[in-house]
Coordinates of N, CA and C in Angstrom, one line a residue:
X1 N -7.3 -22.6 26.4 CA -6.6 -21.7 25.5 C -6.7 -22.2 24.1
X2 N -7.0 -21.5 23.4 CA -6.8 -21.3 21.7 C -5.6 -21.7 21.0
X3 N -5.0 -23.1 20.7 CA -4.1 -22.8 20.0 C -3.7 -21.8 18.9
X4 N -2.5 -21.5 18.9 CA -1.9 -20.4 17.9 C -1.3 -21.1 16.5
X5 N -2.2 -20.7 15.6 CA -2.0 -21.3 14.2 C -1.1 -19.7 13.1
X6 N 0.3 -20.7 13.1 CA 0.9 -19.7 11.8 C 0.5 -19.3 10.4
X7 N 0.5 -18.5 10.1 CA -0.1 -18.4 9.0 C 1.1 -17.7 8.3
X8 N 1.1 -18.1 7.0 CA 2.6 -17.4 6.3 C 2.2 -16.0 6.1
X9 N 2.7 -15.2 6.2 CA 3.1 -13.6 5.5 C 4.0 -13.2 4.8
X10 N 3.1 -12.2 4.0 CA 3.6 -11.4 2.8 C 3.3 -11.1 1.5
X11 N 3.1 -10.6 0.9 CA 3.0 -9.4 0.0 C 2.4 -10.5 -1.2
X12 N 1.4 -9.8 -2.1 CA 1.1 -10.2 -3.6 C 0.9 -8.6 -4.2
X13 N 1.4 -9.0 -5.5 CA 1.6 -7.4 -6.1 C 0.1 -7.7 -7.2
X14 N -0.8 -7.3 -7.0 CA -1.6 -7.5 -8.4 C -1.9 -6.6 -9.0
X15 N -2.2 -6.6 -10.9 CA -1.7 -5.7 -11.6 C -3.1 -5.7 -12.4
X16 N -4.2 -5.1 -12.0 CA -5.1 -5.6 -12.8 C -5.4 -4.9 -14.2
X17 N -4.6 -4.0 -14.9 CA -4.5 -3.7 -15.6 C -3.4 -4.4 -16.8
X18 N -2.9 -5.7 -16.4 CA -2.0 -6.9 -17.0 C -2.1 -8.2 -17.0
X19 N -3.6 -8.2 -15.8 CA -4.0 -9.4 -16.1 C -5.2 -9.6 -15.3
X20 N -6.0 -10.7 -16.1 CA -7.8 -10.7 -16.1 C -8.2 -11.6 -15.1
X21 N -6.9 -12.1 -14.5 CA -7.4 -12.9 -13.1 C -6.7 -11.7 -11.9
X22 N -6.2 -10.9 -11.9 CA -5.8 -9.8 -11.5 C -7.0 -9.0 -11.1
X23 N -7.6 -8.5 -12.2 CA -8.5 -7.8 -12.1 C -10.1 -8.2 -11.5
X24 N -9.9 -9.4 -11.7 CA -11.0 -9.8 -11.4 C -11.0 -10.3 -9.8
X25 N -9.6 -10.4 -9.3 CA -8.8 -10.1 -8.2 C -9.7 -9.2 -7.1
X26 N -9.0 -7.9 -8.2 CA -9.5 -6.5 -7.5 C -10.7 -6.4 -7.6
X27 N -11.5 -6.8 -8.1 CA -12.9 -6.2 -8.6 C -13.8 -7.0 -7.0
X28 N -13.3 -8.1 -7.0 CA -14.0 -8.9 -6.0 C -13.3 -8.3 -4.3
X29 N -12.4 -7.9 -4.3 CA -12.0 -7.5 -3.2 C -12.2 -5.6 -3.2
X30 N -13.0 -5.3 -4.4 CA -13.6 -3.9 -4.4 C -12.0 -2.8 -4.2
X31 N -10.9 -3.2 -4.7 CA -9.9 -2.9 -5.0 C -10.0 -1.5 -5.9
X32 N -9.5 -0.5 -4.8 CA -9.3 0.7 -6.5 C -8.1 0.1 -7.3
X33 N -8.4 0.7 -8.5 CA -7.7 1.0 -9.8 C -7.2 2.1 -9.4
X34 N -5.8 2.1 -9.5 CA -4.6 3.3 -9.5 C -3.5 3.1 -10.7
X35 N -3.2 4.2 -10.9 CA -2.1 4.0 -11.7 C -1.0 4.7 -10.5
X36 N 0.4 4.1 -11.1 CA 2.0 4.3 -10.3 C 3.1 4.6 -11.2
X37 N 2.4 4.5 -12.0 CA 3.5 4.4 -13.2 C 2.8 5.5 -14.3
X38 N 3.8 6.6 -14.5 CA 3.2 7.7 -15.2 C 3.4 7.2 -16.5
X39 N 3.3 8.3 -17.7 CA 3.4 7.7 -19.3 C 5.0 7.6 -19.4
X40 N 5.9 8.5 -18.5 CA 7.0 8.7 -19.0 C 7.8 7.6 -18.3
X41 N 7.4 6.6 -17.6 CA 8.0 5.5 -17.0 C 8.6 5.8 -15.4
X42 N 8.2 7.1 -14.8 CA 8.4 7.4 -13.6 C 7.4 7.0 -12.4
X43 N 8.0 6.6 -11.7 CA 6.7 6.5 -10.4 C 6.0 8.0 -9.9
X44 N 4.9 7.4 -10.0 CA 3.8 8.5 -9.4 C 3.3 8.7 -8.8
X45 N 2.6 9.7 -7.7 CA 1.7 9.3 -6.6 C 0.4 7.8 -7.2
X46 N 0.2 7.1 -6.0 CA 0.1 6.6 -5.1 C 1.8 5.8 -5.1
X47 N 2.4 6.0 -5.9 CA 3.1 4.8 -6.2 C 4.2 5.4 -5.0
X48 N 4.2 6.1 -3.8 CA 4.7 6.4 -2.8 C 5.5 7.3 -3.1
X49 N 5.6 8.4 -2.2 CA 5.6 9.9 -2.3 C 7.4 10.0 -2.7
X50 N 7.8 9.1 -1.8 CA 9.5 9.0 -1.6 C 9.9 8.3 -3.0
X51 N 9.2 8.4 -3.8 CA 9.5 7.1 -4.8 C 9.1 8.3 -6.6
X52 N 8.4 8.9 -6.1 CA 7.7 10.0 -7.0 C 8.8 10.8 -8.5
X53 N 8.8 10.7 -9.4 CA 9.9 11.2 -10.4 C 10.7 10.1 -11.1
X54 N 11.0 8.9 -9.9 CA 12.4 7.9 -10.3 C 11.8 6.9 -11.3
X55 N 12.6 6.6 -12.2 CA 11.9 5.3 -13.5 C 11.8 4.4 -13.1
X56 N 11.4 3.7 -13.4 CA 10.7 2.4 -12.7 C 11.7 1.1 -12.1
X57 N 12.6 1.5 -13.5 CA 13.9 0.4 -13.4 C 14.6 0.6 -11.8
X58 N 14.7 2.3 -11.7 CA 16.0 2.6 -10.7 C 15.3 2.4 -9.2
X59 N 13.9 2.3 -9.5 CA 12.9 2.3 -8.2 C 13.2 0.8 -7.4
X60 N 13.4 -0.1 -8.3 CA 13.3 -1.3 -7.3 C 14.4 -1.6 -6.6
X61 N 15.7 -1.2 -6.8 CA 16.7 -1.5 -6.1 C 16.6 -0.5 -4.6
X62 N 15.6 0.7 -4.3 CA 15.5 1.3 -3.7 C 14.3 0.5 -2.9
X63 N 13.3 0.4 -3.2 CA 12.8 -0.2 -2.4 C 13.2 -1.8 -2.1
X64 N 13.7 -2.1 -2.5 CA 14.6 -3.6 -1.7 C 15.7 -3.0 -0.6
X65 N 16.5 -2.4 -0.7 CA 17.3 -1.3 0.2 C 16.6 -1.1 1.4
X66 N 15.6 0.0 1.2 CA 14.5 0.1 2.4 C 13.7 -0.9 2.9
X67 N 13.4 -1.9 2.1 CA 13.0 -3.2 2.9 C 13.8 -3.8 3.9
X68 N 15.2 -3.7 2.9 CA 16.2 -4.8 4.1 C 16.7 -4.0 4.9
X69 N 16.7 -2.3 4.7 CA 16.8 -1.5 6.3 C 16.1 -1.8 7.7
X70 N 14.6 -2.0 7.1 CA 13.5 -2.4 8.3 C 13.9 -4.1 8.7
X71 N 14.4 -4.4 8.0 CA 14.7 -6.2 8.1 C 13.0 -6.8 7.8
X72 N 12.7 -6.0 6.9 CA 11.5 -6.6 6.0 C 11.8 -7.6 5.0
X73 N 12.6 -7.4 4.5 CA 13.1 -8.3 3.2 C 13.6 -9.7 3.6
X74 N 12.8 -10.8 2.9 CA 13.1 -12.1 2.7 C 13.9 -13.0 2.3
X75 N 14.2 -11.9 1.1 CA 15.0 -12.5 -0.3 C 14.0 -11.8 -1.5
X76 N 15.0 -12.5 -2.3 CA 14.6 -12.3 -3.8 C 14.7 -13.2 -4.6
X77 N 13.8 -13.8 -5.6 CA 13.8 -14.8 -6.6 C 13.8 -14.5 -7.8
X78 N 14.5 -14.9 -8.7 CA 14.1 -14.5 -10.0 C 13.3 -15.4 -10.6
X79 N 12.8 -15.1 -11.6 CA 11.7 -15.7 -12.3 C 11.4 -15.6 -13.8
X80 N 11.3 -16.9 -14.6 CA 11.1 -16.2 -15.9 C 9.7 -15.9 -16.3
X81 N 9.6 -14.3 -16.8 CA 8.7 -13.7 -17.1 C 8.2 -14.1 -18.3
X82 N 6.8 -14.0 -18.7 CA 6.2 -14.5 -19.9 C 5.5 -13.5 -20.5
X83 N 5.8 -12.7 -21.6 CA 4.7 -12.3 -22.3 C 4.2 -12.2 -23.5
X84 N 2.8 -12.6 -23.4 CA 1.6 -13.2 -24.6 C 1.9 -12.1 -25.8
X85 N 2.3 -12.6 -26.9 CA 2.4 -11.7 -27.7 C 0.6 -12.2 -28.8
X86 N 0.4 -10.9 -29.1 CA -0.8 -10.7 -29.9 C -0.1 -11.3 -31.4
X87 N -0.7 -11.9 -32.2 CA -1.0 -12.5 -33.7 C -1.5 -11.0 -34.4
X88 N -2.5 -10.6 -34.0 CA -3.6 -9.7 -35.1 C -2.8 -8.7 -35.2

């Protein structure tokens, strides 16, 4: 018999339109490019049908909701976010 080796599970969100190790991410794993996020800050198809109209902000407390309905959800961490501001 084969021992049974765990392997951890779960989710990486990559954004390759935010970042160049991202993209280069997708590019290697032949990943489409989608947009989810319309100009007006609403989610959009693909960005899931039930999710379609709502702004981005009011989206995530919804999908954590429905995570922790399925008993998918983990937890949550916060994290401080960094962004590169341009000089030119």
């Amino acid at each position: 018999m084969i021992p049974c080796r765990r392997v951890p599970a779960g989710a990486v969100k990559v954004t390759p339109g935010h970042s160049v190790t991202d993209l280069a991410l997708a590019r290697a794993h032949r990943l489409p490019l989608i947009s989810v996020i319309a100009d007006d800050g609403t989610l959009c198809p693909p960005g899931g049908g039930w999710l379609q109209g709502v702004p981005r902000f009011a989206a995530r407390p919804q999908v954590l909701a429905a995570l922790a309905e399925r008993r998918l959800l983990r937890g949550t961490q916060d994290h401080a976010m960094t962004l590169p501001l341009c000089r030119y």
